[in-house]
PDB file of N, CA and C in Angstrom:
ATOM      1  N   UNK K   1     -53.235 162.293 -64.767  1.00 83.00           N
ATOM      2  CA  UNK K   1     -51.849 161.963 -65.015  1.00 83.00           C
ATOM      3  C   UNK K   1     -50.918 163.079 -64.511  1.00 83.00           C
ATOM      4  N   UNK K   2     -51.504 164.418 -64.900  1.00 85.00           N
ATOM      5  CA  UNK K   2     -50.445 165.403 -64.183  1.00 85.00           C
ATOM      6  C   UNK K   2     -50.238 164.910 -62.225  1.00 85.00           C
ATOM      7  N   UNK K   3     -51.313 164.658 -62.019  1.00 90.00           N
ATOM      8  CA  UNK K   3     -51.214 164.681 -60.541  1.00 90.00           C
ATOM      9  C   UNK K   3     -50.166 163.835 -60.306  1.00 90.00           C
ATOM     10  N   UNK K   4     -50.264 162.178 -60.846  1.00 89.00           N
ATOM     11  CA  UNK K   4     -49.363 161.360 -60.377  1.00 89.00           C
ATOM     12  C   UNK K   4     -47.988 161.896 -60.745  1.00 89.00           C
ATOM     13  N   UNK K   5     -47.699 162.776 -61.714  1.00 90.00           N
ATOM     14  CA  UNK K   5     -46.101 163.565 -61.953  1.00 90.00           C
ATOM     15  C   UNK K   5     -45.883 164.425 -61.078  1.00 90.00           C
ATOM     16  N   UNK K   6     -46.751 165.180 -60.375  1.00 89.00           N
ATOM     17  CA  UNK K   6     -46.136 166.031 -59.785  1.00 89.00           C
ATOM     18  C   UNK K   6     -46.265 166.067 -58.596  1.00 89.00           C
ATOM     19  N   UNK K   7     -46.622 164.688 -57.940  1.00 88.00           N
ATOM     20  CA  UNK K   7     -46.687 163.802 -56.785  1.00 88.00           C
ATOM     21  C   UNK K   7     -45.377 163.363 -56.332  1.00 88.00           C
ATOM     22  N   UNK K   8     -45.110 162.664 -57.624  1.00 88.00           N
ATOM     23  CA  UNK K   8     -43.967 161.704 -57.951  1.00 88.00           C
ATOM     24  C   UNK K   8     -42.780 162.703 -57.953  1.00 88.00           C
ATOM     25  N   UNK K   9     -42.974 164.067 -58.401  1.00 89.00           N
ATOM     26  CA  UNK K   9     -41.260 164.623 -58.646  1.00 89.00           C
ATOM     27  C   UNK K   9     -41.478 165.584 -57.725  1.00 89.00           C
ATOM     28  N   UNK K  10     -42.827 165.334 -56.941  1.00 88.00           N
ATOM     29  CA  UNK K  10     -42.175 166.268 -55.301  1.00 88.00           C
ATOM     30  C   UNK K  10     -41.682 165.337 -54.295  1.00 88.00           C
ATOM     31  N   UNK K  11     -41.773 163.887 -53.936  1.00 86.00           N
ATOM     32  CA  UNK K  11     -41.441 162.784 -53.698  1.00 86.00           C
ATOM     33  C   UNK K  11     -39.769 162.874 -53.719  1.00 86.00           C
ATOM     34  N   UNK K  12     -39.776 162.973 -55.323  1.00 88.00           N
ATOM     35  CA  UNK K  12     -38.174 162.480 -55.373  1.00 88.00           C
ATOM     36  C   UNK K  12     -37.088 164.154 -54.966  1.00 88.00           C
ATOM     37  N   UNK K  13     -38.022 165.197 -55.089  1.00 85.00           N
ATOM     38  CA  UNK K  13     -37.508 166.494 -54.636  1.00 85.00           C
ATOM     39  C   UNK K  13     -37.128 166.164 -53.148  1.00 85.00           C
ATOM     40  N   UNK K  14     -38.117 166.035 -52.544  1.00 81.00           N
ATOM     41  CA  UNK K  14     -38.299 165.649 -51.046  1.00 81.00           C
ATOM     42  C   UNK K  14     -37.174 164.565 -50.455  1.00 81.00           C
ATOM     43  N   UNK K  15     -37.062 163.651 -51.307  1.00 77.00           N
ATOM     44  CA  UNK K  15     -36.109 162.605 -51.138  1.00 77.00           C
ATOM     45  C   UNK K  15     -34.821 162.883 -51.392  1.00 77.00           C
ATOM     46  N   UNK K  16     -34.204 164.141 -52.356  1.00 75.00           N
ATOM     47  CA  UNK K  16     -33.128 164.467 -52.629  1.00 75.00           C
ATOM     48  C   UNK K  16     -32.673 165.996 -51.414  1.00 75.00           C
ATOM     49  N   UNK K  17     -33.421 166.151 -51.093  1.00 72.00           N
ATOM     50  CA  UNK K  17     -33.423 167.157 -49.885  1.00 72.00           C
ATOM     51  C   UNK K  17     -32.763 166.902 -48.954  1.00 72.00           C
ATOM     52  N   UNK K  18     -32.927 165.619 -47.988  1.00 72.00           N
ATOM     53  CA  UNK K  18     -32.762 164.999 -47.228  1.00 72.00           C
ATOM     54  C   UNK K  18     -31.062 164.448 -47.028  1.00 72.00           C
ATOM     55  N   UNK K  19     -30.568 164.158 -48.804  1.00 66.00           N
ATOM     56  CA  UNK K  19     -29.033 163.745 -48.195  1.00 66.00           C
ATOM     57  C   UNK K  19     -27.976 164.241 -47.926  1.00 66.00           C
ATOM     58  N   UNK K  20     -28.326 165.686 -47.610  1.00 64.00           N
ATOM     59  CA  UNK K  20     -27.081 166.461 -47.314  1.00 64.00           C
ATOM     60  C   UNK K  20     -26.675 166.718 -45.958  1.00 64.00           C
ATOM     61  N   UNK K  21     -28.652 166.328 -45.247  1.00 60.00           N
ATOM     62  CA  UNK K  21     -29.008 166.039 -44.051  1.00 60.00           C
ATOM     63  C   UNK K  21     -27.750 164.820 -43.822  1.00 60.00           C
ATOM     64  N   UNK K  22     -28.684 163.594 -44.180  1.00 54.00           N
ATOM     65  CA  UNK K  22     -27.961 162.383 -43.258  1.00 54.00           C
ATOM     66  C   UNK K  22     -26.401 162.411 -43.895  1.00 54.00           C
ATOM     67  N   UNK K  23     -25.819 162.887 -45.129  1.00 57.00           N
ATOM     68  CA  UNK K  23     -24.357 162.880 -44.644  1.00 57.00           C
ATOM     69  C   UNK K  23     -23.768 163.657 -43.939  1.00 57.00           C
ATOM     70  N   UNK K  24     -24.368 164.727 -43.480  1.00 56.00           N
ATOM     71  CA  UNK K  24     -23.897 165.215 -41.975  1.00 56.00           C
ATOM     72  C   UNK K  24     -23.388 165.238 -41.085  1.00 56.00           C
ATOM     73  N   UNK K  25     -24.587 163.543 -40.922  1.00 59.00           N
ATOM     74  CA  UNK K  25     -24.343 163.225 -39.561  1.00 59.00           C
ATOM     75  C   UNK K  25     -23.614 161.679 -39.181  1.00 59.00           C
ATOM     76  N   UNK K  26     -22.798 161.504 -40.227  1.00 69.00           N
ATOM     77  CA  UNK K  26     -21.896 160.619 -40.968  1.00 69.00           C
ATOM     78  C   UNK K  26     -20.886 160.617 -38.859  1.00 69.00           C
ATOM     79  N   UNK K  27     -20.403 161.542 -38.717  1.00 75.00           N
ATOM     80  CA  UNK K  27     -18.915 161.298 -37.552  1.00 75.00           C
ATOM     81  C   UNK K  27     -19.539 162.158 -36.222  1.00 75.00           C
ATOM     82  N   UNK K  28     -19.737 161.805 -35.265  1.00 79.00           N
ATOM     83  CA  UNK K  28     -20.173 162.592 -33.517  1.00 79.00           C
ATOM     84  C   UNK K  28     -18.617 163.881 -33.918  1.00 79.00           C
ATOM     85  N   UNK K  29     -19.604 164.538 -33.123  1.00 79.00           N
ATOM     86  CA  UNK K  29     -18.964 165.789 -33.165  1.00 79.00           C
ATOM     87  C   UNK K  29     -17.308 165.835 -32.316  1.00 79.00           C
ATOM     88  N   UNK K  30     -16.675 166.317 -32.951  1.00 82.00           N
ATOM     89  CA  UNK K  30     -15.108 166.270 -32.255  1.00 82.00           C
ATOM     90  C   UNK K  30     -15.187 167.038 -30.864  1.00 82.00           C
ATOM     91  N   UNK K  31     -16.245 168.138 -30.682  1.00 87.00           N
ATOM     92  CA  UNK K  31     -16.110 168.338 -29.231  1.00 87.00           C
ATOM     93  C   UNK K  31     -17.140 167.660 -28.407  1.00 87.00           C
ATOM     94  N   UNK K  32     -17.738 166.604 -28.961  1.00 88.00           N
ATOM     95  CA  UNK K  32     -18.559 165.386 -27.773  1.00 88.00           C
ATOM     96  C   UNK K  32     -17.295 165.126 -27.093  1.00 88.00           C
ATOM     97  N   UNK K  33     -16.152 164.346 -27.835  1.00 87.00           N
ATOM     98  CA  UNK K  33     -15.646 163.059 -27.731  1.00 87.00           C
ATOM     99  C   UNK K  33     -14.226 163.847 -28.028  1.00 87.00           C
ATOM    100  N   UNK K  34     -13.899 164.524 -27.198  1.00 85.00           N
ATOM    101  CA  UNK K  34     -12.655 164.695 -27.178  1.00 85.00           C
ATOM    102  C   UNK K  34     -11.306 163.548 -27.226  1.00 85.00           C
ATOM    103  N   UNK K  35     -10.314 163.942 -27.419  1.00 86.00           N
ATOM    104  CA  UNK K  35      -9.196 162.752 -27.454  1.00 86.00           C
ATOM    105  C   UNK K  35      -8.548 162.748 -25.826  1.00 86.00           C
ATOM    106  N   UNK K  36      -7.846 161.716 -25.694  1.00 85.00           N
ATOM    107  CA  UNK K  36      -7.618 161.610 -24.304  1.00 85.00           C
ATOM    108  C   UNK K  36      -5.784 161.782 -24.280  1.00 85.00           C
ATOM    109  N   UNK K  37      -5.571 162.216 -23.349  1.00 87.00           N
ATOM    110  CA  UNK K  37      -3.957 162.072 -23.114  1.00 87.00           C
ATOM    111  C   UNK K  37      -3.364 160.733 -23.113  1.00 87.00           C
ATOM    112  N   UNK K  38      -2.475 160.733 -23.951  1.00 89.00           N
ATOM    113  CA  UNK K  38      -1.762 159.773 -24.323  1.00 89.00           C
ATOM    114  C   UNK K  38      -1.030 159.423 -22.983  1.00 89.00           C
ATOM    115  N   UNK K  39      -0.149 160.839 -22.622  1.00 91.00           N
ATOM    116  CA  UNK K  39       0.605 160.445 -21.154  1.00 91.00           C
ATOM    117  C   UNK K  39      -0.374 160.192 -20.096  1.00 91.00           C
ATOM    118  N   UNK K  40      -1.552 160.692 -19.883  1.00 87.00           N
ATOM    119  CA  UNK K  40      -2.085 160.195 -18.834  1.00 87.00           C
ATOM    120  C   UNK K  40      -1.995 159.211 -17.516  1.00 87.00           C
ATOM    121  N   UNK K  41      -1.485 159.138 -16.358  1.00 87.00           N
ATOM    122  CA  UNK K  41      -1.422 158.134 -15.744  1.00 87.00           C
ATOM    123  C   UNK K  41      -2.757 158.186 -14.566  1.00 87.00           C
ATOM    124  N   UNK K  42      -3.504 157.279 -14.069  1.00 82.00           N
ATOM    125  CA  UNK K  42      -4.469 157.676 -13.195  1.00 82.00           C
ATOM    126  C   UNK K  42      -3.886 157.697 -11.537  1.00 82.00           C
ATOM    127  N   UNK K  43      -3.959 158.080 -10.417  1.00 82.00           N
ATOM    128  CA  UNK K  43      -2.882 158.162  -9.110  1.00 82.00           C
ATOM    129  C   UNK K  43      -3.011 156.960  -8.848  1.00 82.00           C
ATOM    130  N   UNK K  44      -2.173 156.308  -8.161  1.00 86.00           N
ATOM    131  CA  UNK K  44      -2.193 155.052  -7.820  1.00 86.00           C
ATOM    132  C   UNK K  44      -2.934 154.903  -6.100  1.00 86.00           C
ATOM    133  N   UNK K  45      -3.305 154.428  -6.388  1.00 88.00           N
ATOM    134  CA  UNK K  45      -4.350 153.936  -4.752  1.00 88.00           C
ATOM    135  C   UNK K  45      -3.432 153.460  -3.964  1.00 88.00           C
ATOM    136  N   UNK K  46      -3.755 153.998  -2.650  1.00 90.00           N
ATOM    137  CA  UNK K  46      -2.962 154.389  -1.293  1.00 90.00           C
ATOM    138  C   UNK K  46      -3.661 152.869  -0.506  1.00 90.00           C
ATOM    139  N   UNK K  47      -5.125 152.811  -0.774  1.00 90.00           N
ATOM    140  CA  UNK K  47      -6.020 152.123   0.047  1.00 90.00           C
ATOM    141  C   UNK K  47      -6.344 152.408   1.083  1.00 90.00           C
ATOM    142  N   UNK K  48      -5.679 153.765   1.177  1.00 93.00           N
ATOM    143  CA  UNK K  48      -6.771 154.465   2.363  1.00 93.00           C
ATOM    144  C   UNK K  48      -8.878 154.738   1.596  1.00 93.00           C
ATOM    145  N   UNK K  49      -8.867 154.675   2.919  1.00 92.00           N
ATOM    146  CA  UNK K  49     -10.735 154.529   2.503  1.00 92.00           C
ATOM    147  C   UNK K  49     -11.301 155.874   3.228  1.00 92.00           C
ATOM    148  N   UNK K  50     -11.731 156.269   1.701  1.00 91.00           N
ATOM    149  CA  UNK K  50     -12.315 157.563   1.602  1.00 91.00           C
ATOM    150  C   UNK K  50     -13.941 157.558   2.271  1.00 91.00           C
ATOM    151  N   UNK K  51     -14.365 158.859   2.696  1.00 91.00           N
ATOM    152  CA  UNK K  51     -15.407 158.674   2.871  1.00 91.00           C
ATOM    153  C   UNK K  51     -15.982 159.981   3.508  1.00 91.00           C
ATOM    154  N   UNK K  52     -17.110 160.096   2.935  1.00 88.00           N
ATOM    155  CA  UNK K  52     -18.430 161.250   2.870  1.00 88.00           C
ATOM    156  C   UNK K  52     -18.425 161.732   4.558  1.00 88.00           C
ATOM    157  N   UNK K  53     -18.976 163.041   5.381  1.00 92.00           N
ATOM    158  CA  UNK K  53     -18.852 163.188   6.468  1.00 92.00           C
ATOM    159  C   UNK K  53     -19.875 162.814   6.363  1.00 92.00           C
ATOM    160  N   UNK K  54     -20.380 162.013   7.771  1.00 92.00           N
ATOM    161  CA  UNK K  54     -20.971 161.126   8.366  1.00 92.00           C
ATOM    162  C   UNK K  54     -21.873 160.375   7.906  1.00 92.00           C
ATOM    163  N   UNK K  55     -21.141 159.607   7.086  1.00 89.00           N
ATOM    164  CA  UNK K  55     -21.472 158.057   6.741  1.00 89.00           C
ATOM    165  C   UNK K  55     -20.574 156.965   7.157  1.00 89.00           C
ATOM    166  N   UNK K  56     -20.475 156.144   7.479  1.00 89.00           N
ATOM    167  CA  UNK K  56     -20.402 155.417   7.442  1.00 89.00           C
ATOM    168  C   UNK K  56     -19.600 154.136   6.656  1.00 89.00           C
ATOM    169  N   UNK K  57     -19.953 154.244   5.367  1.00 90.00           N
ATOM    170  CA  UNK K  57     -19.684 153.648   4.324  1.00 90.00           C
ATOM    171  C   UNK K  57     -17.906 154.162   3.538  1.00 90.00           C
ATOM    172  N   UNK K  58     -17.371 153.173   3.513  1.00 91.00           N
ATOM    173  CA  UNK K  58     -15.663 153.562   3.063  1.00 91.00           C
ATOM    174  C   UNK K  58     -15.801 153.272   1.877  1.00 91.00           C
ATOM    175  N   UNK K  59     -14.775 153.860   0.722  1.00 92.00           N
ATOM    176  CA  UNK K  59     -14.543 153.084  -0.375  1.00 92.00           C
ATOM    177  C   UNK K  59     -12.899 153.685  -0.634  1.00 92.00           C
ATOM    178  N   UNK K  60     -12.122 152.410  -1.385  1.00 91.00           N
ATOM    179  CA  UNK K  60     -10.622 153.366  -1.657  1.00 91.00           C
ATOM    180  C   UNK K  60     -11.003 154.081  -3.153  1.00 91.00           C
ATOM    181  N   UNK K  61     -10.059 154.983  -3.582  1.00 90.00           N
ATOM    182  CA  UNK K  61      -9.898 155.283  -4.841  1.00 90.00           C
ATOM    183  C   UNK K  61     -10.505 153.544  -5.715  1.00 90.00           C
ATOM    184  N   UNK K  62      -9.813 152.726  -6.027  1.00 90.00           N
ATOM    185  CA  UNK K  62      -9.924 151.196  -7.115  1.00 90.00           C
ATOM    186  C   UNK K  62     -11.700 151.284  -6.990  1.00 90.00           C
ATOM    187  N   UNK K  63     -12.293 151.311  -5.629  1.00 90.00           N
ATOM    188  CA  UNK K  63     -13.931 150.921  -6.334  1.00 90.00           C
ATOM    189  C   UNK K  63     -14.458 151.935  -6.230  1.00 90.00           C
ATOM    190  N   UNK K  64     -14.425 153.471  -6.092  1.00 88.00           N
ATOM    191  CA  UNK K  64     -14.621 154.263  -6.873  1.00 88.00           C
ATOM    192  C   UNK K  64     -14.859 154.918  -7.967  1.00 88.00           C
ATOM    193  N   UNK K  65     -13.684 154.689  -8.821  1.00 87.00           N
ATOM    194  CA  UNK K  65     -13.554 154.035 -10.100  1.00 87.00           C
ATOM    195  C   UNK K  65     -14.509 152.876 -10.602  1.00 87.00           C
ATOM    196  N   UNK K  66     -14.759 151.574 -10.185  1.00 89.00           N
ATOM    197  CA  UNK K  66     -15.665 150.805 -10.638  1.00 89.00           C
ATOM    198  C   UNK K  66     -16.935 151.434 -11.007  1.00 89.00           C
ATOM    199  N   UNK K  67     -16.841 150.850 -12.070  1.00 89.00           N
ATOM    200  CA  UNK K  67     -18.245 151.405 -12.826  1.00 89.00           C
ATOM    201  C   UNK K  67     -19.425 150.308 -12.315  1.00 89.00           C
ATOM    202  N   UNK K  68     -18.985 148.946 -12.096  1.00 92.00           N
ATOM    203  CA  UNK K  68     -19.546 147.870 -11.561  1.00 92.00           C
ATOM    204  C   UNK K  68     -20.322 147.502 -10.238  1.00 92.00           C
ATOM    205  N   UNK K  69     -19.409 148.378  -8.966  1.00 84.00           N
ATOM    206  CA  UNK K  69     -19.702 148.500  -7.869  1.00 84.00           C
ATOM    207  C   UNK K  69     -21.133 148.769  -7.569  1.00 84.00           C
ATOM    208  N   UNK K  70     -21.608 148.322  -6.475  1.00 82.00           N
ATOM    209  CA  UNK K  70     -22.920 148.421  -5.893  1.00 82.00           C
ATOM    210  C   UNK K  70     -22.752 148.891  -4.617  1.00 82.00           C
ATOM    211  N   UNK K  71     -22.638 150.357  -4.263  1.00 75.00           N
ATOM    212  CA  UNK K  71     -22.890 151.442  -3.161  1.00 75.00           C
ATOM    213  C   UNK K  71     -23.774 150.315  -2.215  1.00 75.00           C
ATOM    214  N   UNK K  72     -23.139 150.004  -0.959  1.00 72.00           N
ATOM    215  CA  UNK K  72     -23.569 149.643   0.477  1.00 72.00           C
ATOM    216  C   UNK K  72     -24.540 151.301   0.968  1.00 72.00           C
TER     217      UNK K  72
END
């Protein structure tokens, strides 16, 4: 009988250990995820087509930006 008590109240020791841990980690850290400028404007595209020395391949500023785009 001692065993199962002092099984049991290292268990719940063990278990009370732990929540100071996970409320912790309750909010990502404020310097992951900085805040963004409110004024911010991004430049507006010329549609001139940018491009790497000697390739080939153009892109303007707009699919640059695309996160979507599929590089020719």
């Amino acid at each position: 009988m001692k065993i199962v008590v002092a099984l049991l109240s290292s268990m719940i020791i063990c278990g009370l250990l732990t929540l100071p841990i996970a409320s912790a980690a309750d909010r990502p850290p404020a310097w992951a995820y900085p805040l963004n400028n409110p004024d911010y404007k991004p430049p507006v595209d010329d549609g001139k087509l940018l491009r790497v020395p000697d390739s080939m391949a153009g892109y303007t500023w707009t699919q640059l930006r695309d996160r979507f785009i599929a590089p020719v």
